[in-house]
Every structure is written in structure tokens, then in C-alpha cells.
CSV table of C-alpha atoms and ligand atoms in Angstrom, one decimal:
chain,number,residue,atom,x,y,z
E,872,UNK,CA,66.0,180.0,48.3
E,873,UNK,CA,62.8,177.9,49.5
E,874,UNK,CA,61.5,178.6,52.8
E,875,UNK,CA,62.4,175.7,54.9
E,876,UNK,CA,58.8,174.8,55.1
E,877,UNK,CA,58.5,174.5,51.6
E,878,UNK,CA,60.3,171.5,51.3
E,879,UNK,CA,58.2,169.9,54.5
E,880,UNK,CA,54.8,168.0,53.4
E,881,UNK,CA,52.7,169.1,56.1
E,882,UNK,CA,50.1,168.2,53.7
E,883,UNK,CA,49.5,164.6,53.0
E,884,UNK,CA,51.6,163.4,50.3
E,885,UNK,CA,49.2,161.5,48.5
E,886,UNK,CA,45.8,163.1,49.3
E,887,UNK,CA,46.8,166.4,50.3
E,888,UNK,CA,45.1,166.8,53.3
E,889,UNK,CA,46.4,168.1,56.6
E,890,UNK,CA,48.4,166.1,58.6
E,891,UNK,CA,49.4,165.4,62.1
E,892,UNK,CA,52.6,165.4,62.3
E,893,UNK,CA,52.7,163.6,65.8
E,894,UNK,CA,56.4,163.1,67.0
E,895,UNK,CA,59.9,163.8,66.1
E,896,UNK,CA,62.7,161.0,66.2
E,897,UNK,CA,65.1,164.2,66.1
E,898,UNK,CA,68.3,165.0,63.5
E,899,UNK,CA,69.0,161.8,61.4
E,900,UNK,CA,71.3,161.6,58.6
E,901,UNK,CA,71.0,159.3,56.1
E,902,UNK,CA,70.1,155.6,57.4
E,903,UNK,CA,72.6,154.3,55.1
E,904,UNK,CA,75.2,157.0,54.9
E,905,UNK,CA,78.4,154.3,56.4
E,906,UNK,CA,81.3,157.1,56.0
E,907,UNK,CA,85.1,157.6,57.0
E,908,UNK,CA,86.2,159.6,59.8
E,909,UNK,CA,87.4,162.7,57.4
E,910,UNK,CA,83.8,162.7,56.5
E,911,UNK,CA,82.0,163.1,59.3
E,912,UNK,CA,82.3,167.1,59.3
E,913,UNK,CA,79.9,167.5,56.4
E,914,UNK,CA,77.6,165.0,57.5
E,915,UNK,CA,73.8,165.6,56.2
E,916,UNK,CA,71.0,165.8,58.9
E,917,UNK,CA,67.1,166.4,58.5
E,918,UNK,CA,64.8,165.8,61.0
E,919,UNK,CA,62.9,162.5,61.1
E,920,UNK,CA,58.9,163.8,61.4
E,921,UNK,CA,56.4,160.7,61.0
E,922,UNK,CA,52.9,162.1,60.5
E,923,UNK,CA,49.8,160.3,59.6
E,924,UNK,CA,46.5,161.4,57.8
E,925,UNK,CA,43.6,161.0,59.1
E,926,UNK,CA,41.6,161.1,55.5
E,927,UNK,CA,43.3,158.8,53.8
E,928,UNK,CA,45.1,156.8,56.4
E,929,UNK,CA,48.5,157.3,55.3
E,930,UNK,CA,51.5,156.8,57.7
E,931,UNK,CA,54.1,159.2,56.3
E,932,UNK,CA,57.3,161.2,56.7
E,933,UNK,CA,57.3,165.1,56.8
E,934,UNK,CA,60.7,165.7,55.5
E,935,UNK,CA,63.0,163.2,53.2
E,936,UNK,CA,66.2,164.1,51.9
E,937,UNK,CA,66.6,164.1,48.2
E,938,UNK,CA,66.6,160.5,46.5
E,939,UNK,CA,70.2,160.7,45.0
E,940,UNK,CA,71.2,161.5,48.6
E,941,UNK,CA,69.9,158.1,49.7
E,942,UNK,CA,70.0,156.0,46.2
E,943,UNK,CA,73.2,156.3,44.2
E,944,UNK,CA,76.7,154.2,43.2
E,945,UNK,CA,77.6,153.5,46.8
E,946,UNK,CA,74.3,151.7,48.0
E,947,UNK,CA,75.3,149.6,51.2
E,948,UNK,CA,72.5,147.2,51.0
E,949,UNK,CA,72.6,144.6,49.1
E,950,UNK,CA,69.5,142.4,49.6
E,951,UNK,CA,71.0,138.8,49.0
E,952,UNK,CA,73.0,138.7,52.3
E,953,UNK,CA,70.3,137.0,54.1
E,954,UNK,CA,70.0,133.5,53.4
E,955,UNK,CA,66.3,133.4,54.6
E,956,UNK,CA,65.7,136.2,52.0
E,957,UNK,CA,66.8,134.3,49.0
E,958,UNK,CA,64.6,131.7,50.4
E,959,UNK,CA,61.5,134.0,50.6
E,960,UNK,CA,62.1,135.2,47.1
E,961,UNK,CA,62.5,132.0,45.9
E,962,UNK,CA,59.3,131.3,47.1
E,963,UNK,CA,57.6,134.7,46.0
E,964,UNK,CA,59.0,134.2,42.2
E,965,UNK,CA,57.3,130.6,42.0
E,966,UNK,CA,54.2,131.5,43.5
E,967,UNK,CA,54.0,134.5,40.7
E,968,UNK,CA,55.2,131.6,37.9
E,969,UNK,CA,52.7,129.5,39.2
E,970,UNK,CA,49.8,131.7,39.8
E,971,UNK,CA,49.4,134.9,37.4
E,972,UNK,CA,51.6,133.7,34.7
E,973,UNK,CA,51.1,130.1,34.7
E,974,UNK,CA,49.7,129.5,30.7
E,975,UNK,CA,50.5,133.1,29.9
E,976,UNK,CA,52.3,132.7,26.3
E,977,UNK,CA,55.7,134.4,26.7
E,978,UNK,CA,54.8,136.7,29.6
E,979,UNK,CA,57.0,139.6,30.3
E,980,UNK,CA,57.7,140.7,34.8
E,981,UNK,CA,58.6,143.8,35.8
E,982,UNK,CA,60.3,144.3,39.3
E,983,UNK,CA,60.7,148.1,40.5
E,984,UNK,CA,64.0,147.9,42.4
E,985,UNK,CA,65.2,144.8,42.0
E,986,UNK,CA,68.2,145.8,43.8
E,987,UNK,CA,71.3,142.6,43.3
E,988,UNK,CA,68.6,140.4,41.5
E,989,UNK,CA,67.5,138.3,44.6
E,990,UNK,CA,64.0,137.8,43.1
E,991,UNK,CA,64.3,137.8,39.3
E,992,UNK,CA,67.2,135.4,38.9
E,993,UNK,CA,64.5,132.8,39.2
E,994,UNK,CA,62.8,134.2,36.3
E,995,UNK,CA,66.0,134.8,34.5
E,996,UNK,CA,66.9,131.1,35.3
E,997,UNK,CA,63.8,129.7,33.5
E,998,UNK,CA,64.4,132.0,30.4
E,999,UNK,CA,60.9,134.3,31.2
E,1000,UNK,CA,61.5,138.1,30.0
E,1001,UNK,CA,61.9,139.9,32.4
E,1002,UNK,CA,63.5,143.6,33.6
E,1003,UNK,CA,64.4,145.0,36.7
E,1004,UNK,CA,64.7,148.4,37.3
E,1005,UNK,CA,67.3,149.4,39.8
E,1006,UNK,CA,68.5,153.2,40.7
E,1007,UNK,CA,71.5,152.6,42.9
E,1008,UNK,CA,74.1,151.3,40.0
E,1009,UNK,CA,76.6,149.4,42.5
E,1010,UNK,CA,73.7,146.5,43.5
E,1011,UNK,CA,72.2,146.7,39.7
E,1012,UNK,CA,75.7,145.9,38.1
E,1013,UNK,CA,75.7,142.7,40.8
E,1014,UNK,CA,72.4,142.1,39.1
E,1015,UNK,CA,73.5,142.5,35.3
E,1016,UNK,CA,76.6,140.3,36.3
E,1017,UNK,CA,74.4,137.4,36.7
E,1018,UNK,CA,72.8,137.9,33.6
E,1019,UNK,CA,69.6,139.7,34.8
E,1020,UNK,CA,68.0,142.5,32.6
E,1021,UNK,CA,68.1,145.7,34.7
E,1022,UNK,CA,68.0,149.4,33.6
E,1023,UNK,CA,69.3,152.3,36.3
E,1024,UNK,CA,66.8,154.8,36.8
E,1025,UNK,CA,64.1,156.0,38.8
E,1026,UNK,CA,60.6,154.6,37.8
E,1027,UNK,CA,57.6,156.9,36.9
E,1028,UNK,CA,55.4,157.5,34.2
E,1029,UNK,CA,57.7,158.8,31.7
E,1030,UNK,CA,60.2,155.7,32.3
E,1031,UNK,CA,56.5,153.3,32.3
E,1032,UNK,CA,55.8,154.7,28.7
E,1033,UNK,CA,60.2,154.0,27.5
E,1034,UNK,CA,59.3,150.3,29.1
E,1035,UNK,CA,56.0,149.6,27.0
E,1036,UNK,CA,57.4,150.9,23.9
E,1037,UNK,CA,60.4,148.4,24.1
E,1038,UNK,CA,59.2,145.4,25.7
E,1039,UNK,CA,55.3,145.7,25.6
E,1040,UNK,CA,53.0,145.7,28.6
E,1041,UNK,CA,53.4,143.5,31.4
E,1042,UNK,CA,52.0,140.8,32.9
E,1043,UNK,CA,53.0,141.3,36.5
E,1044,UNK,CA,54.7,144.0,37.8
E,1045,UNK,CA,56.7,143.4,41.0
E,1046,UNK,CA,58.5,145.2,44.0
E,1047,UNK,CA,59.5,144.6,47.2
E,1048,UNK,CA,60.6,146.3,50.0
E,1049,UNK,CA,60.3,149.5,47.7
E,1050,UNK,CA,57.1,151.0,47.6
E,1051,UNK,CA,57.4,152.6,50.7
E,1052,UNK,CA,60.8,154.1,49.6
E,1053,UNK,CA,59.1,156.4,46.6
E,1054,UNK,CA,58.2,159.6,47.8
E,1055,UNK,CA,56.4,160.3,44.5
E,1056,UNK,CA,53.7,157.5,44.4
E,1057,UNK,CA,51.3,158.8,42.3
E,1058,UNK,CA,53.6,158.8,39.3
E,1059,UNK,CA,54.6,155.2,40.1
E,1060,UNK,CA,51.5,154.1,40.6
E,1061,UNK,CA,50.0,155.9,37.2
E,1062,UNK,CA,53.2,154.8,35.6
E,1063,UNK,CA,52.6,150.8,36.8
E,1064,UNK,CA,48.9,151.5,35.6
E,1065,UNK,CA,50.1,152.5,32.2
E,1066,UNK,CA,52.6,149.2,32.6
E,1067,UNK,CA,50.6,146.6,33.5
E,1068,UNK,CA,48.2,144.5,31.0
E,1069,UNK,CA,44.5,145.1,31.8
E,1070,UNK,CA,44.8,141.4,32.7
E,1071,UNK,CA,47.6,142.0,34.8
E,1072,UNK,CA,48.6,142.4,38.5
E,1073,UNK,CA,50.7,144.3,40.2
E,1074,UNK,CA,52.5,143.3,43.6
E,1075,UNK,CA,54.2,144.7,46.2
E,1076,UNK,CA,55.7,143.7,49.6
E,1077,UNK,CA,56.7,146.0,52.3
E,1078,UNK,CA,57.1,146.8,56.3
E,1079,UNK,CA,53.7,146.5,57.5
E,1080,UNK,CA,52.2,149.5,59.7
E,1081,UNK,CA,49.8,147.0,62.0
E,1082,UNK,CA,53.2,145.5,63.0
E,1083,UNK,CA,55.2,148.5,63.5
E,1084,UNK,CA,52.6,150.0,65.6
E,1085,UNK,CA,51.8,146.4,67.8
E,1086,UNK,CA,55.7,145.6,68.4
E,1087,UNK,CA,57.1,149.7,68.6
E,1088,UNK,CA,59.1,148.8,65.8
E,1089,UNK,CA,60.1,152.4,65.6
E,1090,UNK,CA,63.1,151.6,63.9
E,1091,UNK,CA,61.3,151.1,60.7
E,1092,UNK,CA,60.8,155.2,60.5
E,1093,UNK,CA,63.9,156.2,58.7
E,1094,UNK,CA,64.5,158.4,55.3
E,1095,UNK,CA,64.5,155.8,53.0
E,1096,UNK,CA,60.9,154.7,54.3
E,1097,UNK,CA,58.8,157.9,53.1
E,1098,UNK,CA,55.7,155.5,53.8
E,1099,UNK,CA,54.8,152.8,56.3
E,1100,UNK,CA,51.5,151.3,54.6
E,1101,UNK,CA,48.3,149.5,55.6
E,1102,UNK,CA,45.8,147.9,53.3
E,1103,UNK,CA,43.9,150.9,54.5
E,1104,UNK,CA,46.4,153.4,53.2
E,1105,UNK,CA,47.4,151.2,50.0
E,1106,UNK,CA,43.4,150.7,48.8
E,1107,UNK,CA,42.4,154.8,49.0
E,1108,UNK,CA,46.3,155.8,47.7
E,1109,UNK,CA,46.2,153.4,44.4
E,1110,UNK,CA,42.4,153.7,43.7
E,1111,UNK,CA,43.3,157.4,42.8
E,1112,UNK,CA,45.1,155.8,40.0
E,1113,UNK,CA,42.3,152.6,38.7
E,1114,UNK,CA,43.8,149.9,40.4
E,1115,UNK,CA,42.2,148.1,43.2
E,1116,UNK,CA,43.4,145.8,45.7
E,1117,UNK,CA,42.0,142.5,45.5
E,1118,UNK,CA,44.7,140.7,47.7
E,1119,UNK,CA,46.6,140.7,50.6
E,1120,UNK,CA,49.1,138.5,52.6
E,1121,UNK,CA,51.0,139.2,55.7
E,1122,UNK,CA,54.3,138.4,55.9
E,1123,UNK,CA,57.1,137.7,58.1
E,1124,UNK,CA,59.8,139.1,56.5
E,1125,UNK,CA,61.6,142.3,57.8
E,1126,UNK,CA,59.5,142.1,61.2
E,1127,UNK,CA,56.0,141.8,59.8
E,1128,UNK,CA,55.7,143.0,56.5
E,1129,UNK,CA,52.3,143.0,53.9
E,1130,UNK,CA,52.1,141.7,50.1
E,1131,UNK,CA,49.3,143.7,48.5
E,1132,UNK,CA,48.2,142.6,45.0
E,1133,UNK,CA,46.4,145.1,43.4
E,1134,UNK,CA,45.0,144.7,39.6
E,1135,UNK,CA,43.0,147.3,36.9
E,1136,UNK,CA,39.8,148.2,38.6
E,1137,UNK,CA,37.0,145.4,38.7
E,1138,UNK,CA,39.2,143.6,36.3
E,1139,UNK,CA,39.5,140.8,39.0
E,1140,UNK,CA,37.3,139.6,42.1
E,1141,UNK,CA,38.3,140.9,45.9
E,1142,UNK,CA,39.4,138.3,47.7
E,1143,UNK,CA,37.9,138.0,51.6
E,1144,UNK,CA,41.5,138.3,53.1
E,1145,UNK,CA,41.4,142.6,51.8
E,1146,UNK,CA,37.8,142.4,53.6
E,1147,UNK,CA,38.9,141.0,56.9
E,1148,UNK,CA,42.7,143.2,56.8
E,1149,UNK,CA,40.3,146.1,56.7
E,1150,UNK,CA,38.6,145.4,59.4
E,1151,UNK,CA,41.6,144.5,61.8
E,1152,UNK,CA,43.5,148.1,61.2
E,1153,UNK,CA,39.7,149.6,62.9
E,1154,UNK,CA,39.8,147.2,65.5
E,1155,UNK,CA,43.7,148.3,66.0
E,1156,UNK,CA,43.3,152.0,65.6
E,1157,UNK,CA,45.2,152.3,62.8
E,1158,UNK,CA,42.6,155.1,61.3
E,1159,UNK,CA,43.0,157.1,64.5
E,1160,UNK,CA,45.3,159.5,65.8
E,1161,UNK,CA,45.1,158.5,69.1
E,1162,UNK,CA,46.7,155.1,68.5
E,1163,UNK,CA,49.7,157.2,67.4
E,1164,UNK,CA,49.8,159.4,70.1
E,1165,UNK,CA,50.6,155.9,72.4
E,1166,UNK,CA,53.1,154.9,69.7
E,1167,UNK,CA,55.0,157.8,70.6
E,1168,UNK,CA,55.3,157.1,74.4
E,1169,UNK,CA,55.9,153.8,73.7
E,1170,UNK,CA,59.0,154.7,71.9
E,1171,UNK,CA,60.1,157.1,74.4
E,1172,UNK,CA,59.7,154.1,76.7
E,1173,UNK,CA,61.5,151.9,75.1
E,1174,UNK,CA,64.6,154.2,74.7
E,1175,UNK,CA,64.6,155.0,78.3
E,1176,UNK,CA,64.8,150.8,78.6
E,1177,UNK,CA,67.2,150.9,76.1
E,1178,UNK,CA,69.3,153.4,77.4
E,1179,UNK,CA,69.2,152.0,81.4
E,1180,UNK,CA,70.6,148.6,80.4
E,1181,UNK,CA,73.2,150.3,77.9
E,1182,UNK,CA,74.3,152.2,80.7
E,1183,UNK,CA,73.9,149.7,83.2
E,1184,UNK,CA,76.6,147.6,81.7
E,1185,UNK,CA,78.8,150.4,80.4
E,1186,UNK,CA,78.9,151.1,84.2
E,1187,UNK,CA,79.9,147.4,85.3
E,1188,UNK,CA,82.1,147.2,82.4
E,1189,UNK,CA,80.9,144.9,80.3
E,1190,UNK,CA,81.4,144.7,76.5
E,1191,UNK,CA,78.7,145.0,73.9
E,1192,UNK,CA,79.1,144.6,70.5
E,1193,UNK,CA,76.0,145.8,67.5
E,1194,UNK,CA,74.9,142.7,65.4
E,1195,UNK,CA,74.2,144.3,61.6
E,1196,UNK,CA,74.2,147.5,60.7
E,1197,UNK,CA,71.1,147.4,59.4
E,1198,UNK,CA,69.7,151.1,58.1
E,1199,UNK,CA,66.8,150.4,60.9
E,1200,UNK,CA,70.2,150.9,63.8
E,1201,UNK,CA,70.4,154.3,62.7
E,1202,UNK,CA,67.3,156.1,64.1
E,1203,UNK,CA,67.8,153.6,67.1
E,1204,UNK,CA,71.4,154.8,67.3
E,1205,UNK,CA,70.5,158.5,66.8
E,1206,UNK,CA,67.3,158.6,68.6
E,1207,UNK,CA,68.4,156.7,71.4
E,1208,UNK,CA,71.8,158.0,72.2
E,1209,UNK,CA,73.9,155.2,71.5
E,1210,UNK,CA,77.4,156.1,71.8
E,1211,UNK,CA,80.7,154.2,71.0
E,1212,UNK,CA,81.1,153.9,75.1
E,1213,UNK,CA,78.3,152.2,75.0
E,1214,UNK,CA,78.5,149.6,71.4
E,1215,UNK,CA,82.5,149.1,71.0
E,1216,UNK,CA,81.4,148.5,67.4
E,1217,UNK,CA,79.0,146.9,65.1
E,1218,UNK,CA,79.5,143.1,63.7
E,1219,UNK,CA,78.4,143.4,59.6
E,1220,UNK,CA,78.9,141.3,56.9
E,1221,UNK,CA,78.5,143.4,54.3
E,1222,UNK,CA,81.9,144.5,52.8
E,1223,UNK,CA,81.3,148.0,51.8
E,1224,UNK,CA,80.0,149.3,55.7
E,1225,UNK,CA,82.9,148.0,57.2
E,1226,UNK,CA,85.8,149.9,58.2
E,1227,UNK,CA,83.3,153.0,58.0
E,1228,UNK,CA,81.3,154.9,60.7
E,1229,UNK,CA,77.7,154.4,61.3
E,1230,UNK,CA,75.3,157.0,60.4
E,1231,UNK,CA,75.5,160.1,62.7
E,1232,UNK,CA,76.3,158.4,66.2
E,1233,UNK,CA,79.5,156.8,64.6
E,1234,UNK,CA,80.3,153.5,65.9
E,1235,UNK,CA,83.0,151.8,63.6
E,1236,UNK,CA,81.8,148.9,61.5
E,1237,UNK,CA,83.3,146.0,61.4
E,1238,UNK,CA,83.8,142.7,60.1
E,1239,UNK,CA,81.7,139.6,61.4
E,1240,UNK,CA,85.2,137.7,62.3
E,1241,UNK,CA,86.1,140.3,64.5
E,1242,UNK,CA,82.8,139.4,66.7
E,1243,UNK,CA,83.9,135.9,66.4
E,1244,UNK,CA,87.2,136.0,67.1
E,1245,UNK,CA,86.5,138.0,70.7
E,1246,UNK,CA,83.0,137.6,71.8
E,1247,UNK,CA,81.4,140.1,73.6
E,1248,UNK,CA,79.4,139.6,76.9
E,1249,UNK,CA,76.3,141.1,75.1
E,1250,UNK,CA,75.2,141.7,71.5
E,1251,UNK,CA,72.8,143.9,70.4
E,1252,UNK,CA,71.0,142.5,68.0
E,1253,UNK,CA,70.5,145.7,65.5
E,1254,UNK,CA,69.5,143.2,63.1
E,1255,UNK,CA,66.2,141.8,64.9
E,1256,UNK,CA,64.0,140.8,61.9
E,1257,UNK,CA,66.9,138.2,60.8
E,1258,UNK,CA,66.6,137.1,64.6
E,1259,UNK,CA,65.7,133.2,64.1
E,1260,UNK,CA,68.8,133.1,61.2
E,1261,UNK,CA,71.2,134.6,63.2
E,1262,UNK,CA,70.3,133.3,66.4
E,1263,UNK,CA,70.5,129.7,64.9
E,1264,UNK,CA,74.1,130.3,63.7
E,1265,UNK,CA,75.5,132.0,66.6
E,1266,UNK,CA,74.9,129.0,69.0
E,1267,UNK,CA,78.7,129.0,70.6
E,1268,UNK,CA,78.4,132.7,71.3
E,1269,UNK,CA,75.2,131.8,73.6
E,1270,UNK,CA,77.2,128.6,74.3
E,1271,UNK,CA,80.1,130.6,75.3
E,1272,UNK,CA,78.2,133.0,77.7
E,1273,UNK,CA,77.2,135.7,75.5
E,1274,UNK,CA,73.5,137.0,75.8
E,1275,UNK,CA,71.5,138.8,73.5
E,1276,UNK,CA,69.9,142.6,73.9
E,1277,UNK,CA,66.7,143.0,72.0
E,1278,UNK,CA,64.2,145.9,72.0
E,1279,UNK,CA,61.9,144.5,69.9
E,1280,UNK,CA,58.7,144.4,70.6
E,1281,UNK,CA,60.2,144.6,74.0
E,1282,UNK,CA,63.9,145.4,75.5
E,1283,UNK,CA,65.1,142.2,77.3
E,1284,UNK,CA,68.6,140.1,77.8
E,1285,UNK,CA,67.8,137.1,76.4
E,1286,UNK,CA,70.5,134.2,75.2
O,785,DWN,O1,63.8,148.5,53.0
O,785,DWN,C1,64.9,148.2,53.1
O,785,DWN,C2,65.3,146.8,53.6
O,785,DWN,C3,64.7,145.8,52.7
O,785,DWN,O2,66.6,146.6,53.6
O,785,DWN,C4,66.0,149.2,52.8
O,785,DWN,N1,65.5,150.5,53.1
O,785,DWN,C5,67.3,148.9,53.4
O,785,DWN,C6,67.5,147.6,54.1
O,785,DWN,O3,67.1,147.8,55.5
O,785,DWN,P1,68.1,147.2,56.6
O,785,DWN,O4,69.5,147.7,56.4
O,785,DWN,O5,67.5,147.6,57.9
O,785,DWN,O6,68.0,145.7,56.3
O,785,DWN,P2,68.4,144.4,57.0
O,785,DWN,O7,68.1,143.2,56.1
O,785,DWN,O8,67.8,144.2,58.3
O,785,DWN,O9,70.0,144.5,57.1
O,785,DWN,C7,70.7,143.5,57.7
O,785,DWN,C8,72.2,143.9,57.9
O,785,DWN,O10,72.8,143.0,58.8
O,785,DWN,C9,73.0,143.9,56.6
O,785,DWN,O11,73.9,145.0,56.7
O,785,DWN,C10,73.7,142.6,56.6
O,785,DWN,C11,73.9,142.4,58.1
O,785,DWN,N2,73.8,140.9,58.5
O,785,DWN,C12,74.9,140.4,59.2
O,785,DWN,O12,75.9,141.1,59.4
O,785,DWN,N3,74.8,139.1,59.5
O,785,DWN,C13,72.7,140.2,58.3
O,785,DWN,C14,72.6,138.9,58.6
O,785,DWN,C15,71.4,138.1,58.3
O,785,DWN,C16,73.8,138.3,59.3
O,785,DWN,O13,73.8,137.1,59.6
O,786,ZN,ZN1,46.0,161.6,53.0
């Protein structure tokens, strides 16, 4: 049997330094583990341990339960169930078709986790090869259904050199919302090296740290996200490997997010953007322990707000109701204290949550027509980075006297 420690990275993950592993969020169990009441006894718990490294800069996660744990047949998230999502990856896709590949004689993309096919059915659509690569075998089958080329496996270097010997190298390698979620980056990154055309680039999208940190986003700390990345922490992780990043774009998908583009090394100029990004996450603190120190009371804060208002109308009676159980509601949830007393239940569209428990604190999912068809005096908008969508088409819930609890950045009632 391994010591308990042995399976803890107290040293960094990707540089191997020492790390300070500067709070705990507590026993978690796995952010999207929805399950029935006759499976709650053998629930799985690890503790949730953010660290960060002061060498290298990356914002990490001591402990993370093993990837078939988290990745497997039952995945509950399915990306495409955001309409502004499928209008972002709409957008990404063309910008790709008409930047790196544009000319490019039969150019093949590459996206690591291309969960239900959200981004590469626009690839698909104008006949370009492409391949996704998809562990979880429920959303890739959605994927596959549509007529998108996906395999079902984990991505490394070994799986790299399978690609290359069937399809060639690639002119753009792709992922979003999946970096962070691959505890093993150094054989992704070597394997997209290995990928990728030396004219190539590689892209990636993912929750941004600078944002996390300026809105106590805490909720973005759960297992699935092993990382939390910075252009800092991105540049010294991939250079390790030969590639260099020579873009960056923020983003305001899943509450401030980054798009790094990172290509060969000094196969392609920096642009000023990396330059400037750089400079920003000193002037925040992001390179300094003590800006993570404050994160931490800020979080402690905000569940103490949290918890006053939950309370507050638990004790005059009032009825609140979840909106999306999102994987980000579970270390809220856990952390926070959030009983079924306080949330009746959780509004989710998504077919395969409902009927189910949430994660650890076990408030019952259920189906968005059930919030319709009774509206709460207060929902608590779980889902906060679709806050402008949903907002927009729950008008005659605000119209009806319903209000809104948010905690991000801060916890207000708003309608
Ligand atoms: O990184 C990840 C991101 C991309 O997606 C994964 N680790 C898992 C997942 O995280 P999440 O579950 O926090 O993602 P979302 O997109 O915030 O989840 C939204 C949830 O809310 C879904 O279950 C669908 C639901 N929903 C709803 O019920 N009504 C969403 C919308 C927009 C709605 O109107
Ligand atoms: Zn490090």
C-alpha cells in the first residue's frame, strides 16, 4: 500500500519544486459524481488542496482522484447545452479556418477533448479532416453520431505517435476547457509537440487564474481542474517541451477564461499581447504567495456571506431553488455547507443529473420545468458564468418576483 503522501504532489507537478500548498476547501467528492440515493454510502471523498509554485508559477491541485474516477461512460457534461457556447465555438472554429489554415492544402485539426463535437462540427461541416479525441465515451458517441471523427482515449505521447502514423502531423492542434483537466502535462504537451507540424500551432482555452483570483471565483478549484493557468504558468510549463507562446487572448467564456496559442520554438514571432499579459499577472501578484494567502480569506468571506443569507431566508421561510448544477456547485456546496434545508433542489437541464443527488451535500436534481412550473422566491444562480444567457430568458421569474442570489465576484440579491 502507498503512504497517503505518496499519492499527494507536494512537489510541483510540472517543475518539481516545493509548493505551498496554502488552503484547504475540505472533503470533496467528485464535482461531477450526480448519484442515486442507494449510492450515497460509498461515496468517494479526497481533499481539495490548491497549492501554487512559486518557481514556476503554477496554480495547482495537491491531490486528484484518478482520471477514470472523473472521465468515463457516464460523463454529465455535455458542452453543447449552452447556446452562447455553440456560439463561441462557432466563432473559435472560423477564426482557426480563417487564420492558421486559411491556404493550407488539405490541412488536418486536432482537438484534445472534444467532448459532444461543439467545436469540430464546423470543421466537419466544411469537409476539413479532422479528429477529436474524447475519453468519456457517452459525450464522444454524441460526437460520432453527428458524423464527427473522434477516438476514446486519453491523449499522451504514445497515443500522439498512433495519430501521426495514421493521419500525418497536424496543422493545428486544439482544446478547450481541457488543459487544465490533465494532470500529466508534460506527456500531453511532448505528445502535441510530436503532433503538430513545425509550421503549426497549437491552442488552448481554459479558466483563467487572473480572473479567479480578482472575482474569488473559488468555485473553479475542483478535481477535474488539476491546473488553473496564467500565461505565466503556461510559457515556463510548455517551454520545457519546445513550444513557445506567441499569443494570448482573454476570454469571457466560463467567467474569464484565456486562449493561449503556443507554436514550435522561434518558429513564429511573439505577439505584444504575451508581452503586456505578462506584465499584468506581476502587477496582480499572481507570482506571489501572498496574493494567495488573501485569496484564501476572501473565500472564507464569501462563504460566511453565503451562508448568512442562506440562512437568513431558511429562517423566514422562504424558498430557494439552485440554477445548474454546474461541477463549479459542488465545492460551493461542500465547502460552504449548503444543505437541502437550505436549496430545495437544483433546476438542470441536462437529462442525465436529474433525478440524481448532487455531489456530496445531496440536493436532488431536477428538471428545469419543475423551476418553471413553481418559482421560487430566490434562485441561486450556481450557473454564474452563463449569467447574461440565463438571465435574458428567465425574465417572468424576475417579472414574477423572483430575485437572484450570486456570489460572484460578490454575494448580493439581485433581480
Ligand atoms: O471545465 C469544464 C467546463 C467547461 O464544463 C468541465 N470540468 C465541466 C463543466 O463545468 P461546469 O459543470 O461548471 O459547466 P457549466 O457550463 O457552468 O455547467 C452549466 C450547467 O447548467 C449544465 O449542467 C447545464 C445547466 N444549465 C441549465 O440548467 N440551464 C445551463 C444553462 C445555460 C441553462 O440555461
Ligand atoms: Zn513549479
Amino acid at each position: 500500500m502507498p503512504d497517503k503522501h505518496e499519492s499527494r504532489h507536494l512537489n510541483c507537478r510540472v517543475c518539481g519544486s516545493r509548493t505551498n500548498a496554502f488552503m484547504s476547501f475540505g472533503r470533496m467528492p467528485i464535482a461531477n459524481g450526480f448519484l442515486t440515493a442507494a449510492e450515497t454510502a460509498k461515496e468517494y471523498f479526497f481533499e481539495l488542496v490548491p497549492a501554487f509554485c512559486e518557481t514556476c508559477g503554477m496554480f495547482q491541485l495537491v491531490e486528484q482522484p484518478q482520471p477514470d474516477k472523473m472521465f468515463h461512460a457516464n460523463y454529465a457534461f455535455y458542452s453543447s447545452t449552452s447556446r452562447y457556447m455553440q456560439i463561441h465555438f462557432e466563432k473559435f472554429a472560423r477564426s482557426v479556418m480563417e487564420g492558421i489554415l486559411s491556404g493550407r492544402p488539405d490541412p488536418l485539426v486536432v482537438e484534445l477533448g472534444s467532448n459532444d463535437g461543439i467545436m469540430l462540427q464546423h470543421f466537419h461541416a466544411r469537409e476539413m479532416r479532422h479528429l477529436g479525441v474524447e475519453p468519456s465515451v457517452n459525450v464522444a458517441d454524441v460526437a460520432r453520431g453527428r458524423g464527427i471523427n473522434t477516438i476514446s482515449a486519453f491523449f499522451g505521447e504514445n497515443l500522439a505517435g498512433e495519430i501521426e502514423a495514421a493521419h500525418g502531423r497536424a496543422d493545428a492542434v486544439l482544446a478547450a476547457n481541457v488543459m487544465c483537466h490533465i494532470p500529466d502535462l508534460a506527456s500531453v504537451a511532448s505528445g502535441v509537440r510530436r503532433l503538430l507540424k513545425a509550421d503549426g500551432v497549437f491552442m488552448f482555452e481554459d479558466p483563467y487564474l487572473g480572473d479567479m483570483i480578482a472575482k474569488t471565483s473559488y468555485d473553479q478549484i475542483y478535481d477535474e481542474h488539476v491546473f488553473i493557468f496564467s500565461a505565466t504558468s503556461v510559457m515556463n510549463a510548455f517551454a520545457r517541451h519546445g513550444l513557445e507562446l506567441i499569443d494570448v487572448a482573454p476570454q469571457q467564456t466560463h467567467g474569464g477564461s484565456m486562449r493561449y496559442t503556443l507554436a514550435p520554438k522561434e518558429s513564429r514571432a511573439i505577439a505584444p499581447a504575451v508581452g503586456e499579459c505578462l506584465a499584468r499577472e506581476r502587477q496582480q501578484g499572481l507570482d506571489r504567495l501572498e496574493t494567495y494567502v488573501r485569496f484564501k480569506q476572501n473565500c472564507e468571506n464569501s462563504r460566511a456571506e453565503l451562508m448568512q443569507l442562506l440562512n437568513r431566508f431558511r429562517s423566514e421561510g422562504k424558498r430557494v431553488v439552485g440554477y445548474g448544477a454546474t461541477s463549479k456547485s459542488t465545492t460551493v456546496t461542500n465547502y460552504c455547507g449548503i444543505t437541502p434545508a437550505h436549496v430545495e433542489f437544483i433546476s438542470d437541464t441536462t437529462p442525465i443529473k436529474q433525478g440524481k443527488l448532487s455531489p456530496g451535500a445531496h440536493l436532488p436534481v431536477r428538471p428545469y420545468e419543475e423551476f418553471v412550473r413553481a418559482y421560487p422566491d430566490y434562485a441561486l444562480l450556481f450557473a454564474w458564468n452563463h449569467g447574461d444567457e440565463i438571465r435574458e430568458k428567465e425574465q417572468c421569474f424576475v417579472s414574477g418576483g423572483g430575485r437572484w442570489i450570486v456570489y460572484v465576484p460578490d454575494v448580493k440579491v439581485v433581480s
